[in-house]
Amino acid sequence: MNAAASPAETNLLKPARGTVPSPLRVSTMDELEYGTVVLRFGRDLPAETSKVYCRGITLKVPTGVSGADLTVEPSLIATAVSKVHGEAQGTEWWVDADTTDPNEAVFSFVPDTTAVFDGTWAVSFTLSGIEVNPSIGTVDLDIEETTSTTGAEGSYQKRTGQVKVKKGNDEFFFRSLHPRSVVINRGLAVDLLWDAPSDNRIVYTMYYRKADGTETSDSNQANFANRKWTSPQLDDNANFTLKATLDGQDYFLTASLTVNTPNVVVNTLTANSALTAKSTLTAESTLTATGLLSANGGVTVPSGKSVTANGGVSATTVTASGLVSANGGVTVPSGKSVTANGGVSATTVTASGLVTANGGLTVKSDQTLSAGDVTLASGKVLSVTKIKSTVNSAIELLNSINQTAGGLTTAGAVTATGAIKSGNRAVILAGDSVSLESLYFTGKFLNGSGKQSHSDNSNVSGPAAFYRSYDGASKFKIAHR
């Protein structure tokens, strides 16, 4: 037996209820059905109350042909009270039945002496031989008790409560859950319909997925009137599961529908062909596309995850804490950026905006990297307009410069620890020692390397010789020693 209570009840003696059969079966045109209702009082007392003094309990039964009525023949109902012991249990309980009102039968249970309920004993009232009417539904039985918590004269009050009795039949069915339309546009709602008896004993619960991908449910029975339930506005393809609960037994039906141009939330997305997002494409885990990955609103991937697009990535903004890998290239328009803390691996990277790769930027040797005025073309050729140190210090070249064309212009000093050559000839540097050789007298030096004597055209011998009278003899070349 089950106890029933509601916040509006004031009764101190909460009854436990039982029916035979459970639920009561409604009568049909071919066969009358009879049932029994048993109410037990006294075992369940309020937590703050140790004793309840009772001078009587009245039970009101609605009569008629509706689902909220119990019977059309209240005069056929037989009553009985369980045996009690002693004056404290009421000595003996008597029943007074009044069935003169066509809308309500009243049954009064009165003890010979004041009954004192302390939770250790109970009294049961039985209504049997009930000819159940033909309408399925739930019947509310109203209870009125005359009770006190002290037993003092003047302390007794009339308190009310209620129990529910369910009526049904053996013809329960639950089938054919379906949306009114199997395809809808994004942002619209849809009606879900099904077949079941018009039985208010059935409790429905609809399970479905919210926009963020988590499960939610609706169990507000007002939303299931006439076996129809309306979904919220839908952004993605949807699955629905409807549960019907009757007499403690659960039954399930499922249905699905398609949403045109849906908003999709995924953890791992794999596209063997092109993947296009006209707004922002966000991947909370791994994003993989064998074809082109195109997102006008940007591609965002969190830390530790990656973007892999063998057909290339085309996006306004690509932000990835993980690796961005695109064998077909990464393209970012002017004013936008690529940020990849896990690195960028691409066949071609073209960016008018910023490319930031804390984990490294790798381009195949036969492919091109273009970013603003910087181009790394096939053949490992780097073309730039300006080179500037980012830390305001000198740029250090670890290997030699081999300039095949053009000139070298600098506004500052040129410093080299090795030789500087022009046309495969050495360039004299500050601090170098030199010798002067006469162009007129081949091999004649202004200062001989061994201080050897030489004769001039006047047969004057000395450490070096030159021609005194001819202009050509005064022409010299500087030789690096």
Short mmCIF file of C-alpha atoms in Angstrom, two decimals, residues 159-431:
data_model
loop_
_atom_site.label_atom_id
_atom_site.label_comp_id
_atom_site.label_asym_id
_atom_site.label_seq_id
_atom_site.Cartn_x
_atom_site.Cartn_y
_atom_site.Cartn_z
CA ARG A 159 -8.31 18.34 9.69
CA THR A 160 -8.48 17.27 6.02
CA GLY A 161 -6.47 15.07 3.71
CA GLN A 162 -6.83 13.11 0.48
CA VAL A 163 -5.92 9.83 -1.21
CA LYS A 164 -6.10 8.90 -4.90
CA VAL A 165 -7.53 5.73 -6.41
CA LYS A 166 -6.70 4.83 -10.01
CA LYS A 167 -9.07 3.17 -12.49
CA GLY A 168 -7.92 1.54 -15.70
CA ASN A 169 -8.37 -1.41 -18.02
CA ASP A 170 -6.31 -4.13 -19.66
CA GLU A 171 -6.21 -2.42 -23.06
CA PHE A 172 -3.11 -0.25 -22.60
CA PHE A 173 -1.16 0.57 -25.79
CA PHE A 174 1.76 2.92 -26.52
CA ARG A 175 2.97 3.30 -30.11
CA SER A 176 3.76 5.40 -33.18
CA LEU A 177 5.90 8.27 -31.84
CA HIS A 178 6.65 10.56 -34.81
CA PRO A 179 7.37 14.24 -35.58
CA ARG A 180 4.74 16.13 -37.50
CA SER A 181 7.45 16.84 -40.09
CA VAL A 182 10.60 14.73 -40.48
CA VAL A 183 12.64 17.67 -41.91
CA ILE A 184 12.56 21.23 -40.54
CA ASN A 185 14.65 24.37 -40.93
CA ARG A 186 17.12 25.35 -38.24
CA GLY A 187 15.60 27.51 -35.49
CA LEU A 188 12.12 25.99 -35.71
CA ALA A 189 10.20 23.77 -33.26
CA VAL A 190 8.30 20.58 -34.12
CA ASP A 191 5.34 18.66 -32.67
CA LEU A 192 5.84 15.05 -31.57
CA LEU A 193 2.73 12.82 -31.74
CA TRP A 194 1.95 9.27 -30.53
CA ASP A 195 -0.89 6.83 -29.84
CA ALA A 196 -1.95 5.87 -26.31
CA PRO A 197 -5.17 5.63 -24.28
CA SER A 198 -6.71 8.82 -22.95
CA ASP A 199 -5.75 7.79 -19.43
CA ASN A 200 -4.66 10.37 -16.85
CA ARG A 201 -2.85 7.63 -14.93
CA ILE A 202 -0.12 7.66 -17.58
CA VAL A 203 2.88 9.84 -16.68
CA TYR A 204 5.02 11.02 -19.61
CA THR A 205 8.67 12.11 -19.78
CA MET A 206 10.37 13.30 -22.98
CA TYR A 207 14.17 13.02 -23.26
CA TYR A 208 16.11 15.03 -25.85
CA ARG A 209 19.42 16.82 -26.45
CA LYS A 210 20.04 20.50 -25.69
CA ALA A 211 22.01 22.79 -28.02
CA ASP A 212 25.22 22.21 -26.01
CA GLY A 213 24.96 18.45 -26.57
CA THR A 214 23.86 17.47 -23.06
CA GLU A 215 20.69 15.49 -22.31
CA THR A 216 17.63 17.10 -20.78
CA SER A 217 14.03 16.05 -20.19
CA ASP A 218 10.51 17.42 -19.82
CA SER A 219 8.07 15.83 -17.36
CA ASN A 220 5.51 18.67 -17.11
CA GLN A 221 2.34 16.71 -17.80
CA ALA A 222 0.56 19.82 -19.11
CA ASN A 223 2.93 19.70 -22.10
CA PHE A 224 1.66 16.22 -23.12
CA ALA A 225 -2.04 17.06 -23.46
CA ASN A 226 -3.89 15.19 -26.23
CA ARG A 227 -0.78 13.07 -26.82
CA LYS A 228 1.22 15.92 -28.38
CA TRP A 229 4.53 17.44 -27.24
CA THR A 230 6.21 20.50 -28.80
CA SER A 231 9.99 20.64 -28.94
CA PRO A 232 12.12 23.74 -28.28
CA GLN A 233 13.70 25.50 -31.27
CA LEU A 234 16.19 23.09 -32.81
CA ASP A 235 19.67 23.87 -34.17
CA ASP A 236 20.77 20.35 -35.07
CA ASN A 237 19.40 16.95 -36.10
CA ALA A 238 17.50 15.58 -33.12
CA ASN A 239 16.56 12.30 -31.46
CA PHE A 240 13.68 12.02 -29.00
CA THR A 241 12.79 9.33 -26.47
CA LEU A 242 9.33 9.35 -24.87
CA LYS A 243 8.77 7.39 -21.66
CA ALA A 244 5.28 6.46 -20.50
CA THR A 245 4.91 5.22 -16.92
CA LEU A 246 1.79 3.33 -15.89
CA ASP A 247 1.35 1.51 -12.59
CA GLY A 248 5.11 1.52 -11.99
CA GLN A 249 5.92 0.08 -15.44
CA ASP A 250 7.98 2.15 -17.94
CA TYR A 251 7.45 2.02 -21.71
CA PHE A 252 9.68 3.77 -24.31
CA LEU A 253 9.34 5.08 -27.88
CA THR A 254 11.97 6.90 -29.99
CA ALA A 255 11.86 9.21 -33.01
CA SER A 256 14.30 11.39 -34.96
CA LEU A 257 14.22 14.24 -37.45
CA THR A 258 16.59 16.22 -39.71
CA VAL A 259 17.37 19.93 -39.35
CA ASN A 260 18.43 21.80 -42.50
CA THR A 261 21.73 23.79 -42.25
CA PRO A 262 22.27 22.71 -38.63
CA ASN A 263 24.67 24.12 -36.05
CA VAL A 264 26.91 21.16 -35.22
CA VAL A 265 28.85 20.70 -31.95
CA VAL A 266 31.46 17.91 -32.12
CA ASN A 267 34.57 16.70 -30.30
CA THR A 268 36.24 14.95 -33.24
CA LEU A 269 35.23 15.84 -36.80
CA THR A 270 36.60 13.97 -39.83
CA ALA A 271 35.78 15.13 -43.36
CA ASN A 272 37.09 13.08 -46.30
CA SER A 273 36.19 15.89 -48.69
CA ALA A 274 35.74 19.65 -48.25
CA LEU A 275 34.62 21.01 -44.89
CA THR A 276 33.09 24.49 -45.10
CA ALA A 277 31.92 26.71 -42.25
CA LYS A 278 30.51 30.10 -43.31
CA SER A 279 30.77 31.30 -39.72
CA THR A 280 33.17 30.15 -36.97
CA LEU A 281 34.28 26.51 -36.76
CA THR A 282 35.14 25.48 -33.20
CA ALA A 283 36.56 22.09 -32.26
CA GLU A 284 36.83 21.19 -28.59
CA SER A 285 38.98 18.19 -29.44
CA THR A 286 40.54 17.17 -32.77
CA LEU A 287 39.50 18.52 -36.17
CA THR A 288 40.52 16.40 -39.18
CA ALA A 289 39.68 17.07 -42.83
CA THR A 290 41.08 15.11 -45.76
CA GLY A 291 39.71 17.80 -48.08
CA LEU A 292 39.67 21.59 -47.79
CA LEU A 293 38.85 23.12 -44.39
CA SER A 294 37.17 26.48 -45.01
CA ALA A 295 35.80 28.73 -42.25
CA ASN A 296 34.90 32.34 -43.02
CA GLY A 297 34.53 33.08 -39.32
CA GLY A 298 37.69 31.32 -38.16
CA VAL A 299 38.92 27.98 -36.83
CA THR A 300 39.49 27.59 -33.08
CA VAL A 301 41.09 24.56 -31.41
CA PRO A 302 41.96 24.38 -27.68
CA SER A 303 45.25 23.51 -26.01
CA GLY A 304 46.62 20.06 -26.66
CA LYS A 305 44.35 19.48 -29.68
CA SER A 306 45.02 19.86 -33.39
CA VAL A 307 43.71 20.86 -36.81
CA THR A 308 44.62 18.53 -39.67
CA ALA A 309 43.41 19.37 -43.17
CA ASN A 310 45.12 17.49 -46.00
CA GLY A 311 43.23 19.60 -48.50
CA GLY A 312 44.27 22.89 -46.91
CA VAL A 313 42.90 25.43 -44.43
CA SER A 314 41.20 28.63 -45.56
CA ALA A 315 40.03 30.84 -42.70
CA THR A 316 39.71 34.43 -41.53
CA THR A 317 41.40 33.48 -38.25
CA VAL A 318 42.98 30.19 -37.22
CA THR A 319 43.66 29.90 -33.49
CA ALA A 320 45.08 26.62 -32.23
CA SER A 321 46.90 25.79 -29.04
CA GLY A 322 47.70 22.49 -30.73
CA LEU A 323 49.18 21.66 -34.14
CA VAL A 324 47.74 23.09 -37.37
CA SER A 325 48.61 20.65 -40.17
CA ALA A 326 47.50 21.39 -43.73
CA ASN A 327 49.14 19.57 -46.63
CA GLY A 328 47.15 21.68 -49.04
CA GLY A 329 48.16 25.01 -47.50
CA VAL A 330 46.96 27.59 -44.97
CA THR A 331 45.53 30.86 -46.30
CA VAL A 332 44.69 33.85 -44.10
CA PRO A 333 43.52 37.22 -45.51
CA SER A 334 44.91 40.67 -44.80
CA GLY A 335 44.44 41.93 -41.26
CA LYS A 336 43.79 38.44 -39.88
CA SER A 337 46.07 35.96 -38.17
CA VAL A 338 47.16 32.38 -37.60
CA THR A 339 48.15 31.52 -34.03
CA ALA A 340 49.27 27.97 -33.36
CA ASN A 341 51.08 27.31 -30.09
CA GLY A 342 51.58 23.73 -31.17
CA GLY A 343 53.09 24.71 -34.54
CA VAL A 344 52.03 24.97 -38.18
CA SER A 345 52.86 22.28 -40.73
CA ALA A 346 51.70 23.21 -44.23
CA THR A 347 52.45 22.83 -47.92
CA THR A 348 51.79 26.52 -48.49
CA VAL A 349 51.18 29.26 -45.92
CA THR A 350 49.92 32.58 -47.32
CA ALA A 351 49.18 35.30 -44.80
CA SER A 352 48.74 39.03 -45.24
CA GLY A 353 48.28 39.12 -41.48
CA LEU A 354 50.22 37.68 -38.54
CA VAL A 355 51.50 34.08 -38.45
CA THR A 356 52.52 32.99 -34.93
CA ALA A 357 53.72 29.43 -34.30
CA ASN A 358 55.25 28.85 -30.88
CA GLY A 359 55.78 25.24 -31.80
CA GLY A 360 57.49 25.95 -35.14
CA LEU A 361 56.55 26.57 -38.77
CA THR A 362 57.50 23.88 -41.31
CA VAL A 363 57.25 24.20 -45.11
CA LYS A 364 58.36 21.59 -47.64
CA SER A 365 61.46 22.50 -49.67
CA ASP A 366 59.58 22.52 -52.97
CA GLN A 367 56.75 24.71 -51.64
CA THR A 368 56.32 28.40 -50.86
CA LEU A 369 55.78 30.34 -47.63
CA SER A 370 54.40 33.85 -48.19
CA ALA A 371 53.61 36.29 -45.39
CA GLY A 372 53.40 39.99 -46.28
CA ASP A 373 56.79 41.04 -47.79
CA VAL A 374 58.46 37.73 -46.91
CA THR A 375 58.48 34.81 -49.33
CA LEU A 376 60.22 31.47 -48.91
CA ALA A 377 60.03 30.01 -52.41
CA SER A 378 60.86 26.54 -53.69
CA GLY A 379 64.60 25.91 -53.80
CA LYS A 380 64.95 27.44 -50.31
CA VAL A 381 65.07 31.02 -51.61
CA LEU A 382 64.15 33.68 -49.05
CA SER A 383 62.93 36.99 -50.46
CA VAL A 384 62.42 39.93 -48.09
CA THR A 385 62.09 43.71 -48.34
CA LYS A 386 63.65 44.49 -44.95
CA ILE A 387 65.58 42.54 -42.30
CA LYS A 388 65.47 43.97 -38.79
CA SER A 389 66.51 42.51 -35.47
CA THR A 390 63.51 42.01 -33.22
CA VAL A 391 65.58 42.55 -30.05
CA ASN A 392 67.34 45.81 -31.12
CA SER A 393 70.76 44.17 -31.35
CA ALA A 394 73.03 43.08 -34.20
CA ILE A 395 71.87 40.36 -36.58
CA GLU A 396 74.28 37.42 -36.35
CA LEU A 397 75.01 35.36 -39.47
CA LEU A 398 76.40 31.97 -38.54
CA ASN A 399 77.62 31.18 -42.08
CA SER A 400 79.04 33.24 -44.96
CA ILE A 401 76.98 35.41 -47.31
CA ASN A 402 77.19 34.50 -51.01
CA GLN A 403 75.72 37.45 -52.90
CA THR A 404 75.18 36.49 -56.55
CA ALA A 405 73.64 39.76 -57.73
CA GLY A 406 72.98 43.33 -56.63
CA GLY A 407 74.93 45.53 -54.27
CA LEU A 408 75.44 45.70 -50.56
CA THR A 409 74.69 49.08 -48.94
CA THR A 410 75.05 49.86 -45.28
CA ALA A 411 74.72 53.06 -43.25
CA GLY A 412 76.98 51.65 -40.52
CA ALA A 413 80.32 49.91 -40.32
CA VAL A 414 81.13 46.56 -41.88
CA THR A 415 82.97 44.31 -39.45
CA ALA A 416 84.49 40.95 -40.40
CA THR A 417 86.83 38.60 -38.56
CA GLY A 418 87.85 37.03 -41.89
CA ALA A 419 88.86 38.45 -45.27
CA ILE A 420 86.56 40.71 -47.27
CA LYS A 421 86.91 40.18 -51.04
CA SER A 422 85.55 41.96 -54.09
CA GLY A 423 85.88 40.25 -57.46
CA ASN A 424 87.84 37.48 -55.73
CA ARG A 425 90.41 40.09 -54.63
CA ALA A 426 91.10 41.03 -51.06
CA VAL A 427 89.82 44.31 -49.67
CA ILE A 428 92.36 46.23 -47.53
CA LEU A 429 91.10 46.65 -43.99
CA ALA A 430 92.17 49.16 -41.35
CA GLY A 431 95.48 48.10 -39.73
#
